Coordinates of C-alpha atoms in Angstrom, one line a residue:
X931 CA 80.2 121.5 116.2
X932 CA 80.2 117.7 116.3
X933 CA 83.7 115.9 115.0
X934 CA 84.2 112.9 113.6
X935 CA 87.5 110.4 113.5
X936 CA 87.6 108.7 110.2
X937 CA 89.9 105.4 109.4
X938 CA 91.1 104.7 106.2
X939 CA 90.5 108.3 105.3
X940 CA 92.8 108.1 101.8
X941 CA 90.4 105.1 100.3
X942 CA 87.3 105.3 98.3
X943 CA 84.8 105.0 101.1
X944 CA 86.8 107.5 103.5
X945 CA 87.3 110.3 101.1
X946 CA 83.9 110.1 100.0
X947 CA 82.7 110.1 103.9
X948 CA 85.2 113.2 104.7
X949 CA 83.8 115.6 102.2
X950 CA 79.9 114.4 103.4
X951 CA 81.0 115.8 107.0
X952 CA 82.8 118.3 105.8
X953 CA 79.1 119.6 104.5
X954 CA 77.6 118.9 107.4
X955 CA 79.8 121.1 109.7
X956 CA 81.9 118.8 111.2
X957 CA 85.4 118.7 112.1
X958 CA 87.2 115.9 110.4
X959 CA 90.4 113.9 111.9
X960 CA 91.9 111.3 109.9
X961 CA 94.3 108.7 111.1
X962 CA 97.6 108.3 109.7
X963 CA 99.8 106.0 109.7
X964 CA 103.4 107.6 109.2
X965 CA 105.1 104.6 108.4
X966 CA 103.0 103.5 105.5
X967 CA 102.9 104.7 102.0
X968 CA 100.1 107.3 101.3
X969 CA 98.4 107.8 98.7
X970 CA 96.8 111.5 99.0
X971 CA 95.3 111.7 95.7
X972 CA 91.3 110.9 96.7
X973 CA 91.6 113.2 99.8
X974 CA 93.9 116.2 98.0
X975 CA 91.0 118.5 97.1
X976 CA 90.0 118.4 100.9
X977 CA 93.3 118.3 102.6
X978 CA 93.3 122.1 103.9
X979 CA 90.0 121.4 105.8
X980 CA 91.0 117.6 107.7
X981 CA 92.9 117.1 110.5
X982 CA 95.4 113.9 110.3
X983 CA 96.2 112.2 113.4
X984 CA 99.7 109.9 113.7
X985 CA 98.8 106.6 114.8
X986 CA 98.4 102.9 114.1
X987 CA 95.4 100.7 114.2
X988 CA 97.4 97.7 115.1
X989 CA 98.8 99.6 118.7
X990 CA 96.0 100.5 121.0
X991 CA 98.4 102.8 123.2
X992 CA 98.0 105.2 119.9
X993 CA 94.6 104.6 119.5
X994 CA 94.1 105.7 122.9
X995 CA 96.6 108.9 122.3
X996 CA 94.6 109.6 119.0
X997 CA 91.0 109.4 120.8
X998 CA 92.1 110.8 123.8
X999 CA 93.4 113.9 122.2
X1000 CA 90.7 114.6 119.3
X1001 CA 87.7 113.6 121.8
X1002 CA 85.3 112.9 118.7
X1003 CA 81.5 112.4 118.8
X1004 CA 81.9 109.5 116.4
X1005 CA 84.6 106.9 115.0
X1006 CA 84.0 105.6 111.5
X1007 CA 86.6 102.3 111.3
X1008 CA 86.9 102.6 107.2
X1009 CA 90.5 101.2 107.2
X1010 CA 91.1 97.3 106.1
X1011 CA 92.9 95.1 103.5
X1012 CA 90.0 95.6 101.1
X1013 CA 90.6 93.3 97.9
X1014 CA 89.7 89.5 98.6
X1015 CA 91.8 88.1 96.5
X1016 CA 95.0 89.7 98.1
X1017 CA 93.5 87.9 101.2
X1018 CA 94.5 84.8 100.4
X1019 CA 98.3 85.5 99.9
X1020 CA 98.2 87.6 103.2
X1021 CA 95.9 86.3 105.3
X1022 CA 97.6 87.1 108.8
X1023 CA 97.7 90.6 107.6
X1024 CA 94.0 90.5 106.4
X1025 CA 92.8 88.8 109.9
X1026 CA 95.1 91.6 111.9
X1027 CA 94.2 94.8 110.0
X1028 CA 90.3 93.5 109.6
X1029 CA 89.6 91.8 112.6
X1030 CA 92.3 92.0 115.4
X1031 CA 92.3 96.0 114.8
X1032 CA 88.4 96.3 115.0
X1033 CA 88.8 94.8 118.5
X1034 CA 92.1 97.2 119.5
X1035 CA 89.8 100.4 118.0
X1036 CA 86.4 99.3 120.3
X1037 CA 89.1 98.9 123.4
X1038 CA 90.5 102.5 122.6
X1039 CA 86.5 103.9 122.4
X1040 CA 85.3 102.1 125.3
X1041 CA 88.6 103.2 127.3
X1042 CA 88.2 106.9 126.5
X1043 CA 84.6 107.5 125.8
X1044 CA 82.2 104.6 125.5
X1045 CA 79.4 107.6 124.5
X1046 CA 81.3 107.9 121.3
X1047 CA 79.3 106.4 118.7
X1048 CA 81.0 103.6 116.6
X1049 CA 80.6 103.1 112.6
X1050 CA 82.5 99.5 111.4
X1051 CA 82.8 98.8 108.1
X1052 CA 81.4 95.2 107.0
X1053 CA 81.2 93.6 104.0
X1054 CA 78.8 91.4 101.9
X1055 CA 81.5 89.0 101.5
X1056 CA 80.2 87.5 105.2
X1057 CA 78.0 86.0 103.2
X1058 CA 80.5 84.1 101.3
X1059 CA 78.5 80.9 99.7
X1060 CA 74.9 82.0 99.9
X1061 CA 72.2 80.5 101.9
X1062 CA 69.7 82.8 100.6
X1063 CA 68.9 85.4 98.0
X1064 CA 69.0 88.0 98.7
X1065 CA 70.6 88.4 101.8
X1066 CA 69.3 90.4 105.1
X1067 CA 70.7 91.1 108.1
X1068 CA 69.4 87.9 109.2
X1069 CA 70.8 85.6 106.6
X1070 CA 73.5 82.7 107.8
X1071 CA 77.1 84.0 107.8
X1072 CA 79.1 81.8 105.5
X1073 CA 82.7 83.5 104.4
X1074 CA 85.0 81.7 102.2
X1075 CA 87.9 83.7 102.4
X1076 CA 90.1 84.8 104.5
X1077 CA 89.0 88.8 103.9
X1078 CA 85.3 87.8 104.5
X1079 CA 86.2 85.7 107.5
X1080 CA 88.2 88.4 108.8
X1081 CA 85.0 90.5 108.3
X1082 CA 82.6 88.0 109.8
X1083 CA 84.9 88.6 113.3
X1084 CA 84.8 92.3 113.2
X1085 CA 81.0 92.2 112.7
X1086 CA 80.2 89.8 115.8
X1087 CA 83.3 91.8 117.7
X1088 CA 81.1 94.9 116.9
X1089 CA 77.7 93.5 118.1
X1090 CA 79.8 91.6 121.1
X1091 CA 81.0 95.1 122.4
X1092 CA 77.8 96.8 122.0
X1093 CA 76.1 93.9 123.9
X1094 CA 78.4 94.2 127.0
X1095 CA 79.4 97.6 127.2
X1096 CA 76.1 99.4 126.1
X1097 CA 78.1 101.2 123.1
X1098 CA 76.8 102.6 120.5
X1099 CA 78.5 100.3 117.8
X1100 CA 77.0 99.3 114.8
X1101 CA 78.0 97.4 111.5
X1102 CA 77.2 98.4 108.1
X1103 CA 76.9 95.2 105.9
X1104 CA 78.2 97.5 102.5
X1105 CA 77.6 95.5 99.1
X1106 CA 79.9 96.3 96.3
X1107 CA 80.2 99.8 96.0
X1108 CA 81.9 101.6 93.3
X1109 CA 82.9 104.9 91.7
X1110 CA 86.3 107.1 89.8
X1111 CA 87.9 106.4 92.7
X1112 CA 87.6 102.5 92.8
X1113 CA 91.2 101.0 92.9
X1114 CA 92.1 99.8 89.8
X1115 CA 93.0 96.2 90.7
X1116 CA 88.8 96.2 91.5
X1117 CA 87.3 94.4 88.2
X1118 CA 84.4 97.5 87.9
X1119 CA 87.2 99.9 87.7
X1120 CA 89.6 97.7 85.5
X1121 CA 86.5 97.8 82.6
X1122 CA 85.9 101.3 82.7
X1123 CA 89.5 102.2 82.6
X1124 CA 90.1 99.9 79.8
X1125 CA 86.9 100.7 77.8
X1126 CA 88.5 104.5 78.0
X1127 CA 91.8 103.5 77.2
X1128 CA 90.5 101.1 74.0
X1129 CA 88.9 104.4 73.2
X1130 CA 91.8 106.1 72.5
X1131 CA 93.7 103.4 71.3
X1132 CA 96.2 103.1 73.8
X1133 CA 95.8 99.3 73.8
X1134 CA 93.5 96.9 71.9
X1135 CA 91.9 94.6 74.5
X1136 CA 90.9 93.5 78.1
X1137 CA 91.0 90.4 79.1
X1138 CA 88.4 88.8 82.2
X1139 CA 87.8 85.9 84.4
X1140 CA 84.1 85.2 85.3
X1141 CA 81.6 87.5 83.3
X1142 CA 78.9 85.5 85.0
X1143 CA 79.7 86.5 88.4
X1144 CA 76.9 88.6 89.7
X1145 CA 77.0 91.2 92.2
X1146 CA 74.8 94.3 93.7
X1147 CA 77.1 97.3 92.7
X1148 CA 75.7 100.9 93.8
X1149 CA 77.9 104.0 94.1
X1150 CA 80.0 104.7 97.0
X1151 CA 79.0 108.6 97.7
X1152 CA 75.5 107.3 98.6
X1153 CA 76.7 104.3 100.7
X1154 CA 79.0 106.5 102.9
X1155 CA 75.4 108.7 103.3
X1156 CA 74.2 105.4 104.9
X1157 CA 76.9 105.2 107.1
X1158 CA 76.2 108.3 108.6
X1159 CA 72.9 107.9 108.8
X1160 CA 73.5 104.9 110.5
X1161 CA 75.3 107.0 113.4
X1162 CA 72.5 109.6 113.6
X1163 CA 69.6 107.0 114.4
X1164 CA 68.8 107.1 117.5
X1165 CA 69.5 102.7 118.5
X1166 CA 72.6 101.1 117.4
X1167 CA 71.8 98.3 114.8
X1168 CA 73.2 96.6 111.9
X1169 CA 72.2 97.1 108.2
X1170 CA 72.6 95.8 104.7
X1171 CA 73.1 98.7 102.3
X1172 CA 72.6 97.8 98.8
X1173 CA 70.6 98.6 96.0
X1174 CA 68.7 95.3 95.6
X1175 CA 69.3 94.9 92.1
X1176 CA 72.0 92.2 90.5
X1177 CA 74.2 92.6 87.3
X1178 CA 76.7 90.3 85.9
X1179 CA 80.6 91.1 85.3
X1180 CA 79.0 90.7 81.5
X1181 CA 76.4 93.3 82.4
X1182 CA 78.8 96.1 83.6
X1183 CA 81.4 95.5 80.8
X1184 CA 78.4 95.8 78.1
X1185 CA 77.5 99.2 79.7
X1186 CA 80.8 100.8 80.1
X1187 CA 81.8 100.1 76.8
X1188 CA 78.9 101.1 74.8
X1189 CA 79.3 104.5 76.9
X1190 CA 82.9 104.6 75.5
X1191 CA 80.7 104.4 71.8
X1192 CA 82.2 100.4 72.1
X1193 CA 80.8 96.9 71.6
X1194 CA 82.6 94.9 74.5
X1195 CA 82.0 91.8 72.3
X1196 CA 85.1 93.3 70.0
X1197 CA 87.2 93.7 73.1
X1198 CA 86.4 91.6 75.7
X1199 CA 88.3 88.3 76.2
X1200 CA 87.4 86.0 78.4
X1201 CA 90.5 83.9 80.5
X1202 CA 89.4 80.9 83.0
X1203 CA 92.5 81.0 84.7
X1204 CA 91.6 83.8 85.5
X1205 CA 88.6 83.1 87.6
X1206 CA 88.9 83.3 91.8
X1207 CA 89.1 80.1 93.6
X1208 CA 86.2 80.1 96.1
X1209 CA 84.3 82.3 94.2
X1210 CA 81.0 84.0 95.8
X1211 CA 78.8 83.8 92.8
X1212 CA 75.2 85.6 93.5
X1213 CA 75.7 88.6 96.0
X1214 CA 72.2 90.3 96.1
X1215 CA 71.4 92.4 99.1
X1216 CA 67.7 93.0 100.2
X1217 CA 67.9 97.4 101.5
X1218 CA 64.4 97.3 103.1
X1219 CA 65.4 97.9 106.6
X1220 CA 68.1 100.5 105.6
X1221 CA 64.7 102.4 103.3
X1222 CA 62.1 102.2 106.0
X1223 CA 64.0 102.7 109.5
X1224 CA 66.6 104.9 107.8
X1225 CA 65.2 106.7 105.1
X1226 CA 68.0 106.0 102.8
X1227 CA 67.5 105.7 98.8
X1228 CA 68.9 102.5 97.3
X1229 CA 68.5 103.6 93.8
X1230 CA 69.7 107.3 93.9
X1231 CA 71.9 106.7 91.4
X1232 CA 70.9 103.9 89.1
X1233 CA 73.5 101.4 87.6
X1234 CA 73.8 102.9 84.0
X1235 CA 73.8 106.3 85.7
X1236 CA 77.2 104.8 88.1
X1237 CA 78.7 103.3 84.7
X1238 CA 78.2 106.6 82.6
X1239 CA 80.4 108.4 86.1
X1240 CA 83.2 105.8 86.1
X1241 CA 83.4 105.6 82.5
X1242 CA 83.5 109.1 81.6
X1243 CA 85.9 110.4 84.6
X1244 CA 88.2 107.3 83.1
X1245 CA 88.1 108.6 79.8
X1246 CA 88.6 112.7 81.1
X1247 CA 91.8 111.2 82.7
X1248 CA 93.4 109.3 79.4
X1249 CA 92.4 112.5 77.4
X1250 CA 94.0 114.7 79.8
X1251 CA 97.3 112.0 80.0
X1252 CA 96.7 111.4 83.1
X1253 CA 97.8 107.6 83.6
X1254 CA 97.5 105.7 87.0
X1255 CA 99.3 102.2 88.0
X1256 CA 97.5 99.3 86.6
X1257 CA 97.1 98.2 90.7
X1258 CA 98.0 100.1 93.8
X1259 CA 101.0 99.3 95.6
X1260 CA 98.9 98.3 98.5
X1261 CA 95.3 98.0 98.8
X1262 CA 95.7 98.8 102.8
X1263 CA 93.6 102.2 103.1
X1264 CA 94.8 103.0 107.0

C-alpha cells in the first residue's frame, strides 16, 4: 500500500487530493500544525480514514520527525498563503510560508529519503504581467506580487533540487481552480454565494471590482487528479494544468446568477476601488503537454457545468441555514 504526506490538507486542493488517495488505496498523513487555527470542515467527512501528523513547515527538525516517522512514497506540498491580495499586506509571511518552506520541505525529503517523490504546488500567478497568451511551461516568468513572486522561488527551488540531487520533484503550474469549497474571500466563490443568497433574499446586491478580468477557471477535483498523475509518470517534469479556455469576472457572474433563476445585471454593482493594484489581466493556460504526455482531460467538467456545482451547493447551504464567515480568518491552509 503506497502512502502519501499531504500539506495543507484542510484547504480546497488538499481535501480534494485526500479523498482521490483515499480511492486509490493509499494511506493518507496530513500535517498539522497544532498551533494554528483549523478549520476541519473540508476534511470532516474523511477524518476517520487520515492520519494527522504535528509539525510545522517553517522548522525542518519537524519536518524531518514527520518524514522520518510516516516514511511516505510521495509528499504533495499543498500548504501556502493562497489569496494574492493578502500578499501584499503580509508579504514576509507570504515569501516564508510560499517559498522559504518549499526549500525547508525539499531539505527534510532529500535528508530522509531523496526516492520520495515530490508534488509542489505552483501557481499561474508566475506569470504575473503576460508575455504571451496563452502561457506554457516555457513562457517568461513575470510575477507582480508578492504571492506570485513567492511562487516563482518555490518553482525554480523545485527544479534547482531536482537538478542537483536527482529527486523526483516536480511543479504543477495550477490555473484558477475552483469549486463549494473555494474560500469565500475568492471572487468565484463570493458570486455564487451571493447569487444564492440574493435568491433567498437575505440581501439585495453584490458589489465587484474588475468584471473584465479574465482568467482560465476549471474545477479543483480534476486538477488535484493532475497532480497525482503528475507523481505517477515515470520523469519528473513541470506542467501547466488548465482548461485552455478564458472567461471574464462578467462571464462567471452572468452564469451563476441565471443558475440562481437571476439576471446579474439587477444585482451586480460594479466598484473601481475595488479593483487590485497590479492586476494580472489575461491568465490563459495552454494544457497540451499535461493531455498528451499525461493523459489528463482539461474539459472534464465544463465551465457552466463548475458554475451549476458552486451555485447550487451555495444555495443547498442558505436553504438549509447554514451560514459561513464572509472570509476566513486566515487563508493559510498548513
Amino acid at each position: 500500500m503506497k502512502s502519501a504526506l499531504v500539506t495543507g490538507i484542510t484547504g480546497q486542493d488538499g481535501s480534494y487530493l485526500a479523498e482521490l488517495l483515499l480511492e486509490k488505496g493509499y494511506r493518507v498523513f496530513g500535517l498539522e500544525r497544532r498551533n494554528a487555527v483549523l478549520h476541519y470542515e473540508r476534511i470532516r467527512h474523511i477524518l476517520k480514514d487520515l492520519t494527522l501528523c504535528p509539525g510545522d513547515l517553517t522548522d525542518l527538525s519537524s519536518l524531518i520527525r514527520v518524514l522520518d516517522g510516516v516514511r511516505p512514497d510521495e509528499v504533495y506540498n499543498l500548504a501556502a498563503q493562497s489569496f494574492v491580495p493578502l500578499s501584499w499586506n503580509q508579504p514576509t509571511l507570504t515569501a516564508e510560508v510560499n517559498s522559504v518552506s518549499v526549500v525547508k520541505v525539499l531539505e527534510a525529503v532529500r535528508i530522509v529519503n531523496p526516492k520520495i517523490r515530490f508534488y509542489q504546488a505552483s501557481s499561474s500567478e508566475i506569470f504575473g504581467q503576460v508575455r504571451q497568451v496563452p502561457q506554457n511551461e516555457e513562457t517568461p516568468l513575470n510575477p507582480v506580487s508578492p504571492y506570485g513572486i513567492a511562487k516563482a522561488f518555490s518553482h525554480f527551488t523545485t527544479a534547482a533540487y531536482r537538478q542537483r540531487y536527482g529527486l523526483f520533484a516536480v511543479s504543477g503550474i495550477l490555473f484558477n481552480h475552483e469549486s463549494p469549497r473555494r474560500g469565500l474571500e475568492f471572487v468565484t466563490r463570493k458570486i455564487s454565494w451571493a447569487a444564492a443568497r440574493i435568491k433567498v433574499g437575505a440581501v439585495d446586491h453584490l458589489t465587484l471590482g474588475n468584471l473584465e478580468a479574465r482568467r482560465d477557471w476549471g474545477y479543483a477535483k480534476d486538477y488535484v487528479e493532475a497532480m497525482w498523475l503528475m507523481l505517477q509518470h515515470e520523469q519528473p517534469e513541470d506542467f501547466v494544468i488548465a482548461t485552455g479556455e478564458d472567461h471574464s469576472v462578467r462571464d462567471f457572474a452572468e452564469a451563476a446568477f441565471a443558475e440562481a433563476g437571476l439576471d446579474y445585471r439587477a444585482y451586480v454593482r460594479e466598484d473601481a476601488t475595488l479593483r487590485r493594484l497590479n492586476e494580472v489581466h489575461h491568465l490563459l493556460g495552454d494544457p497540451r503537454k499535461a493531455v498528451r504526455v499525461l493523459g489528463w482531460n482539461p474539459t472534464k467538467t465544463p465551465f457552466r457545468e463548475l458554475v451549476r456545482v458552486m451555485v447550487q451547493a451555495d444555495l443547498e447551504r442558505v436553504r438549509s441555514g447554514k451560514e459561513e464567515a464572509t472570509a476566513e480568518a486566515s487563508k493559510l491552509f498548513l
